[in-house]
Short mmCIF file of C-alpha atoms in Angstrom, two decimals:
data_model
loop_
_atom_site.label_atom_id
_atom_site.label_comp_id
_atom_site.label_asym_id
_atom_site.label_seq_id
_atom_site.Cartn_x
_atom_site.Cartn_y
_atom_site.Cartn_z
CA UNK A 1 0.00 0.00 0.00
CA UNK A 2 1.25 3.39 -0.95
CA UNK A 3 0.56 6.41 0.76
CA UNK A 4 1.81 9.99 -0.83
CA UNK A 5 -0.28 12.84 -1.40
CA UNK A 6 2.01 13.53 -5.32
CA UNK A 7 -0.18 11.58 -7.31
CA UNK A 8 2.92 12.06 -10.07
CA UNK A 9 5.49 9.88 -7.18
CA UNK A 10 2.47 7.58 -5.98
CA UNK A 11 1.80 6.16 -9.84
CA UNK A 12 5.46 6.27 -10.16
CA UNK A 13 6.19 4.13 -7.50
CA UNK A 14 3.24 1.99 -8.38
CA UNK A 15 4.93 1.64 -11.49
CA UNK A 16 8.67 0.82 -10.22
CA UNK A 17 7.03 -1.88 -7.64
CA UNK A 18 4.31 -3.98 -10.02
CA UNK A 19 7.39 -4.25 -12.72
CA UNK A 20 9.59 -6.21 -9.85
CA UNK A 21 6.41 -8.31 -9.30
CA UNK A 22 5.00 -7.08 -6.04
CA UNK A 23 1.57 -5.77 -5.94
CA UNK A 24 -0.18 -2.62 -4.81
CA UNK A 25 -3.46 -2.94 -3.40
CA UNK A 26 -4.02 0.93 -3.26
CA UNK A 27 -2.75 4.23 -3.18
CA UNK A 28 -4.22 7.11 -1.18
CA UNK A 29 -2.98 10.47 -1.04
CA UNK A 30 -3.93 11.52 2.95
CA UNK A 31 -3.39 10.03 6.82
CA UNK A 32 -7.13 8.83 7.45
CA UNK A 33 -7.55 7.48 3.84
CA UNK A 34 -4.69 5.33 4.65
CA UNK A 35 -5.74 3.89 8.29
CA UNK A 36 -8.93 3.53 6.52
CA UNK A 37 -7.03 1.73 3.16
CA UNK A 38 -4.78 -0.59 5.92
CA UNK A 39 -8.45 -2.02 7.65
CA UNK A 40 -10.02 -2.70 4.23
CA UNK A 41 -6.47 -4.06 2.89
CA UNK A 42 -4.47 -5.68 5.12
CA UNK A 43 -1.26 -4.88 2.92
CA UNK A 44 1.82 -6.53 3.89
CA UNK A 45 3.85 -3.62 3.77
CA UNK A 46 2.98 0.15 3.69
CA UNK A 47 4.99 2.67 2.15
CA UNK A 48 4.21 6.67 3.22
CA UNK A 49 5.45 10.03 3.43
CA UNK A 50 6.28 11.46 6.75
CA UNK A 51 3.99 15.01 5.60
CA UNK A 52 1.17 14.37 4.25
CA UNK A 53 -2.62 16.36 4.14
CA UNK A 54 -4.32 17.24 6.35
CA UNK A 55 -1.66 19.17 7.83
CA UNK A 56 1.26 18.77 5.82
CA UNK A 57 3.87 17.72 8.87
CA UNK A 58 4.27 13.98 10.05
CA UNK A 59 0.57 13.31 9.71
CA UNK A 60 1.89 9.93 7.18
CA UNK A 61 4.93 9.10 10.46
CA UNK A 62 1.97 8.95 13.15
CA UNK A 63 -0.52 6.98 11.09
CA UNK A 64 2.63 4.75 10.99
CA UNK A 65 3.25 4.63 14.23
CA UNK A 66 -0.68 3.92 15.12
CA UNK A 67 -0.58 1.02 12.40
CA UNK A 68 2.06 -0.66 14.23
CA UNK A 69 0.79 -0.29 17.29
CA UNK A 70 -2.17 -1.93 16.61
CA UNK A 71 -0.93 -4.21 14.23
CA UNK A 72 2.39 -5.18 15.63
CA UNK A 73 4.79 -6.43 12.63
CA UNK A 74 3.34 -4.52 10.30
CA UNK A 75 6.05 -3.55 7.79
CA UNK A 76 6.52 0.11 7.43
CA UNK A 77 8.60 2.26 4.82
CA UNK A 78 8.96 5.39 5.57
CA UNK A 79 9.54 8.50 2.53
CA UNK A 80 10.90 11.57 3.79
CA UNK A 81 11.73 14.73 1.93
CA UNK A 82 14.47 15.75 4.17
CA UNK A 83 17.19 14.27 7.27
CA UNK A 84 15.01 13.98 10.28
CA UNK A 85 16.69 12.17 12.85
CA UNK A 86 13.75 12.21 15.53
CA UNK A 87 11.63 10.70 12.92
CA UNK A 88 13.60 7.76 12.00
CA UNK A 89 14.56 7.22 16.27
CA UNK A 90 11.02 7.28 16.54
CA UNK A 91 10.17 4.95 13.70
CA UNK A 92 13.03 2.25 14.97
CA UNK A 93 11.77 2.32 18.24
CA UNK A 94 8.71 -0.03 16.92
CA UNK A 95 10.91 -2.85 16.40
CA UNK A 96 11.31 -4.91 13.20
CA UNK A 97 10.18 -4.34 10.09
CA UNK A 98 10.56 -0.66 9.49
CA UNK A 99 12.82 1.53 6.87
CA UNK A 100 13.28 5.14 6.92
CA UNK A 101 14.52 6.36 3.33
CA UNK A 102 14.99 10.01 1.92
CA UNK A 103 12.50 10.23 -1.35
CA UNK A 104 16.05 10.96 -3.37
CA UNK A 105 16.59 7.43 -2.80
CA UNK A 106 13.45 6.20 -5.12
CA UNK A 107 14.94 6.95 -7.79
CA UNK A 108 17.82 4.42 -7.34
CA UNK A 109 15.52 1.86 -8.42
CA UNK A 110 17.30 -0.93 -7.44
CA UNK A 111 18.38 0.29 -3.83
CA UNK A 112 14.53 0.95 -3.24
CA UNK A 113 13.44 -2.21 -4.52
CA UNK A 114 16.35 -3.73 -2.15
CA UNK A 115 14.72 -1.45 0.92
CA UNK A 116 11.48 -2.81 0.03
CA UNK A 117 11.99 -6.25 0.15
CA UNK A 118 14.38 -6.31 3.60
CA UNK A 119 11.47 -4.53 5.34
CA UNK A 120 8.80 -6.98 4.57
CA UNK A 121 10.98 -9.43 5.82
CA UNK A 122 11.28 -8.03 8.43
CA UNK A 123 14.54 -6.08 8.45
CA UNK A 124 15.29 -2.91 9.27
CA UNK A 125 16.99 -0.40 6.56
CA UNK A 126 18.06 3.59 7.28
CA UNK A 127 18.87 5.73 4.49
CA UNK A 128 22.87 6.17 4.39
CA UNK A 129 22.68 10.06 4.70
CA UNK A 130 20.96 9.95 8.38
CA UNK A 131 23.51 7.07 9.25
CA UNK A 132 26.09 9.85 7.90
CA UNK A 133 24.50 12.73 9.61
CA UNK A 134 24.05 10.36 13.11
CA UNK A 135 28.08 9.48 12.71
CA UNK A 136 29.26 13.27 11.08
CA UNK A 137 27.57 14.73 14.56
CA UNK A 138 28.94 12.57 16.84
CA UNK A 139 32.31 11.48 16.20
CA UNK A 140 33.66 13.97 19.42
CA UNK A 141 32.69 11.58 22.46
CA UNK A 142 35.47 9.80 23.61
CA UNK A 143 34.37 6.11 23.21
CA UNK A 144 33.76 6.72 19.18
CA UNK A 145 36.99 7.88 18.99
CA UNK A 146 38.20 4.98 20.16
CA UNK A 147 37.11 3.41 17.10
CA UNK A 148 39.49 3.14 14.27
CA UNK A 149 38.71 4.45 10.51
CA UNK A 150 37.20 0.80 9.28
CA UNK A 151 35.15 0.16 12.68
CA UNK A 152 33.63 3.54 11.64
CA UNK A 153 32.89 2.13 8.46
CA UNK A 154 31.61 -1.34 10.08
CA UNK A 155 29.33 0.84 12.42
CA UNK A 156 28.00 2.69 9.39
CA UNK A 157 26.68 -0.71 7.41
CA UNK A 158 25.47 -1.79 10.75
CA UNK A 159 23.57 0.96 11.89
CA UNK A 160 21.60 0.98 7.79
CA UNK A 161 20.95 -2.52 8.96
CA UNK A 162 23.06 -4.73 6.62
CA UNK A 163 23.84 -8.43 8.25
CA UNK A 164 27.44 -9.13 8.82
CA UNK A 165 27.47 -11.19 5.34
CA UNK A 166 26.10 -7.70 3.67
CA UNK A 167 29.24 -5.76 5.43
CA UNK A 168 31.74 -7.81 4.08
CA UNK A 169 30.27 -7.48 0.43
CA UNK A 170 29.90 -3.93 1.12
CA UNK A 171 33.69 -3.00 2.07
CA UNK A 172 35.44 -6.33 0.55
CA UNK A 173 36.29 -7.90 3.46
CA UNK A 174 36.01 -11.36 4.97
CA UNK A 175 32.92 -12.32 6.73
CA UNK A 176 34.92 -13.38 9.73
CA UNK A 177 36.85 -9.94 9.49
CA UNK A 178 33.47 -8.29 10.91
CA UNK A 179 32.64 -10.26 12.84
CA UNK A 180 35.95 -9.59 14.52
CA UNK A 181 35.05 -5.67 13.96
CA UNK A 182 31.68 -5.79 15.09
CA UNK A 183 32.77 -7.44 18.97
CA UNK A 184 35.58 -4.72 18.82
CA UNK A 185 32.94 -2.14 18.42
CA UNK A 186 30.67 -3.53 20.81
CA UNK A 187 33.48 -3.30 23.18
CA UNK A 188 34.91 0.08 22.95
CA UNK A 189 30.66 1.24 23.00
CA UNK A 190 30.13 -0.39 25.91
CA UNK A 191 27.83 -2.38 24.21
CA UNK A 192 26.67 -6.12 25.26
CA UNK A 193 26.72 -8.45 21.75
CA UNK A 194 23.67 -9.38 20.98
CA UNK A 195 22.40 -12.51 18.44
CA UNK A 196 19.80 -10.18 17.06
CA UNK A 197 21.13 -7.95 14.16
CA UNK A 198 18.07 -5.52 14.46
CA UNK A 199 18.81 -5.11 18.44
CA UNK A 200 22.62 -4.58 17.44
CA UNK A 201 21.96 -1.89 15.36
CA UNK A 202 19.11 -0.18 17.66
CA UNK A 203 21.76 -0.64 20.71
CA UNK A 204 23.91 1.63 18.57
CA UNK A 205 21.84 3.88 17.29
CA UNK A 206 20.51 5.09 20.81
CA UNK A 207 23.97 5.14 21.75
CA UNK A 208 24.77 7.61 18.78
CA UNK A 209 21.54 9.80 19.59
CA UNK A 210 22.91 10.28 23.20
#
């Protein structure tokens, strides 16, 4: 289900989805047409804008955030126009199964496709800018310097919510090389491990927002 008040982006993204097979059961341009739209639907994944009518601010974020509530699991992408980090803390708080991408990234088809299909299976993906923005603002606390230049890097994939196998593609390294980096971060955080890549990267993401 897509929710965006541009009826230009919402046919475009119709378009971009249905041609990599997945199906849109309907598009609605405001916040109550799409709580409405998820009750007659049941979609397995919706797809908003943070700003959307009436209002025009994060009226699409909190009929997210009521979705989930009620329907916990629900998949949610989230389309923003600009870097709001409160949003996207907010969104990740829900737990699985959420994204939070800038609408610059749509038109990378195959990175949005890619976003699409790790949410509704329940991962978790944050657009590389706000990882950028999290890591560019806080780089002056003592325990992140700690970290060298790569574990920077490591902490980057892991906090857009790529498994350790996706890191290693990423930066052409071994598997078992971050895997070695990811307990070293952990370490010099402060940070228990944890089995669960989604709590991993929510661990430090709160720790980046303090």
């Amino acid at each position: 289900m897509i929710a965006e008040d541009s009826v230009l982006l919402r046919e475009g993204l119709t378009q971009i989805l249905g041609r990599f097979g997945h199906e849109v059961c309907a598009g609605v341009g405001d916040a109550p047409a799409l709580r409405d739209a998820v009750a007659e639907h049941e979609p397995d994944l919706v797809v908003t804008d943070i700003r959307m009518p009436p209002g025009l601010r994060d009226e699409g974020l909190r009929a997210a955030l009521e979705l989930r509530a009620a329907r916990p699991g629900l998949p949610v992408l989230v389309l923003s126009q600009y870097v709001e980090n409160a949003y996207a803390a907010e969104l990740l708080a829900t737990g699985d199964g959420v994204g939070y991408l800038l609408k610059d990234r749509v038109g990378e088809v195959a990175e949005f496709i890619d976003a699409v299909e790790r949410v509704v299976s329940g991962g978790t993906v944050i657009d590389p800018e706000v990882v950028r923005r999290l890591l560019g603002r806080r780089r002056e606390p003592s325990a992140l310097r700690r970290l060298t230049a790569r574990e920077l890097e490591v902490l980057a994939a892991m906090a857009e919510g790529r498994s350790n196998g996706g890191i290693a593609r990423a930066l052409f390294v071994s598997e078992a090389a971050v895997v070695k980096h990811v307990r070293s971060i952990l370490a010099k955080l402060d940070l228990p491990p944890a089995v669960d890549d989604h709590r991993r990267m929510l661990a430090v993401l709160t720790y980046l927002r303090r």
